PDB file of C-alpha atoms in Angstrom:
ATOM      1  CA  MET A  14    -134.210  64.273  47.397  1.00  0.00           C
ATOM      2  CA  THR A  15    -135.884  67.149  46.003  1.00  0.00           C
ATOM      3  CA  ALA A  16    -138.674  66.638  48.650  1.00  0.00           C
ATOM      4  CA  THR A  17    -136.437  66.914  51.402  1.00  0.00           C
ATOM      5  CA  ARG A  18    -134.549  70.174  49.780  1.00  0.00           C
ATOM      6  CA  ASP A  19    -137.818  71.383  49.845  1.00  0.00           C
ATOM      7  CA  GLU A  20    -138.540  70.715  53.500  1.00  0.00           C
ATOM      8  CA  TRP A  21    -135.420  72.027  54.150  1.00  0.00           C
ATOM      9  CA  GLU A  22    -135.904  75.240  52.119  1.00  0.00           C
ATOM     10  CA  GLN A  23    -139.373  75.665  54.163  1.00  0.00           C
ATOM     11  CA  ALA A  24    -137.557  75.178  57.417  1.00  0.00           C
ATOM     12  CA  LYS A  25    -135.002  78.238  56.680  1.00  0.00           C
ATOM     13  CA  VAL A  26    -137.732  80.455  55.548  1.00  0.00           C
ATOM     14  CA  ILE A  27    -139.730  79.836  58.953  1.00  0.00           C
ATOM     15  CA  GLU A  28    -136.716  80.240  60.727  1.00  0.00           C
ATOM     16  CA  ASN A  29    -136.356  83.458  59.143  1.00  0.00           C
ATOM     17  CA  HIS A  30    -139.503  84.726  59.807  1.00  0.00           C
ATOM     18  CA  LEU A  31    -139.623  84.113  63.338  1.00  0.00           C
ATOM     19  CA  ASP A  32    -138.767  87.248  65.635  1.00  0.00           C
ATOM     20  CA  ASP A  33    -137.350  85.215  68.575  1.00  0.00           C
ATOM     21  CA  TYR A  34    -135.573  82.790  68.819  1.00  0.00           C
ATOM     22  CA  ASP A  35    -137.143  79.147  69.002  1.00  0.00           C
ATOM     23  CA  GLN A  36    -134.852  75.956  69.547  1.00  0.00           C
ATOM     24  CA  GLU A  37    -137.709  73.560  67.869  1.00  0.00           C
ATOM     25  CA  VAL A  38    -137.767  75.314  64.990  1.00  0.00           C
ATOM     26  CA  PHE A  39    -134.239  75.197  65.145  1.00  0.00           C
ATOM     27  CA  ILE A  40    -134.116  71.739  65.540  1.00  0.00           C
ATOM     28  CA  ARG A  41    -136.487  70.790  62.808  1.00  0.00           C
ATOM     29  CA  ARG A  42    -134.179  72.961  60.383  1.00  0.00           C
ATOM     30  CA  LYS A  43    -131.202  70.881  61.451  1.00  0.00           C
ATOM     31  CA  ILE A  44    -132.897  67.777  61.133  1.00  0.00           C
ATOM     32  CA  THR A  45    -134.189  68.177  57.560  1.00  0.00           C
ATOM     33  CA  GLU A  46    -131.030  69.772  56.681  1.00  0.00           C
ATOM     34  CA  SER A  47    -129.518  66.400  57.778  1.00  0.00           C
ATOM     35  CA  LYS A  48    -131.504  64.317  56.038  1.00  0.00           C
ATOM     36  CA  HIS A  49    -131.032  66.203  52.567  1.00  0.00           C
ATOM     37  CA  PHE A  50    -127.275  66.124  53.270  1.00  0.00           C
ATOM     38  CA  TYR A  51    -127.326  62.262  54.151  1.00  0.00           C
ATOM     39  CA  LEU A  52    -129.359  61.426  51.121  1.00  0.00           C
ATOM     40  CA  TYR A  53    -126.958  63.740  48.805  1.00  0.00           C
ATOM     41  CA  LYS A  54    -124.232  61.516  50.040  1.00  0.00           C
ATOM     42  CA  GLU A  55    -125.530  58.554  49.145  1.00  0.00           C
ATOM     43  CA  ALA A  56    -126.866  59.466  45.766  1.00  0.00           C
ATOM     44  CA  LYS A  57    -123.292  60.592  45.045  1.00  0.00           C
ATOM     45  CA  ALA A  58    -122.049  57.459  46.679  1.00  0.00           C
ATOM     46  CA  ARG A  59    -123.982  55.018  44.438  1.00  0.00           C
ATOM     47  CA  ASN A  60    -123.673  57.452  41.394  1.00  0.00           C
ATOM     48  CA  LEU A  61    -127.681  58.291  40.824  1.00  0.00           C
ATOM     49  CA  GLY A  62    -129.239  60.745  38.924  1.00  0.00           C
ATOM     50  CA  ARG A  63    -126.373  60.339  36.280  1.00  0.00           C
ATOM     51  CA  ASP A  64    -128.072  59.029  33.377  1.00  0.00           C
TER      52      ASP A  64
END
C-alpha cells in the first residue's frame, strides 16, 4: 500500500510540474489514486495493519 501511495504522490508531482495540460498524465494520476484508495478501503474493511 505504501508503494501505491508513493506512486500516487510521484504522479501528482509530475502533474504539477507540467506547463500545459496533458490528459495522459492526468489519467495516470487518477489510476494510481484509485489503486491506492481501493487498497486502503480493503485494508480497512479487513482490519489489516492494526496490530
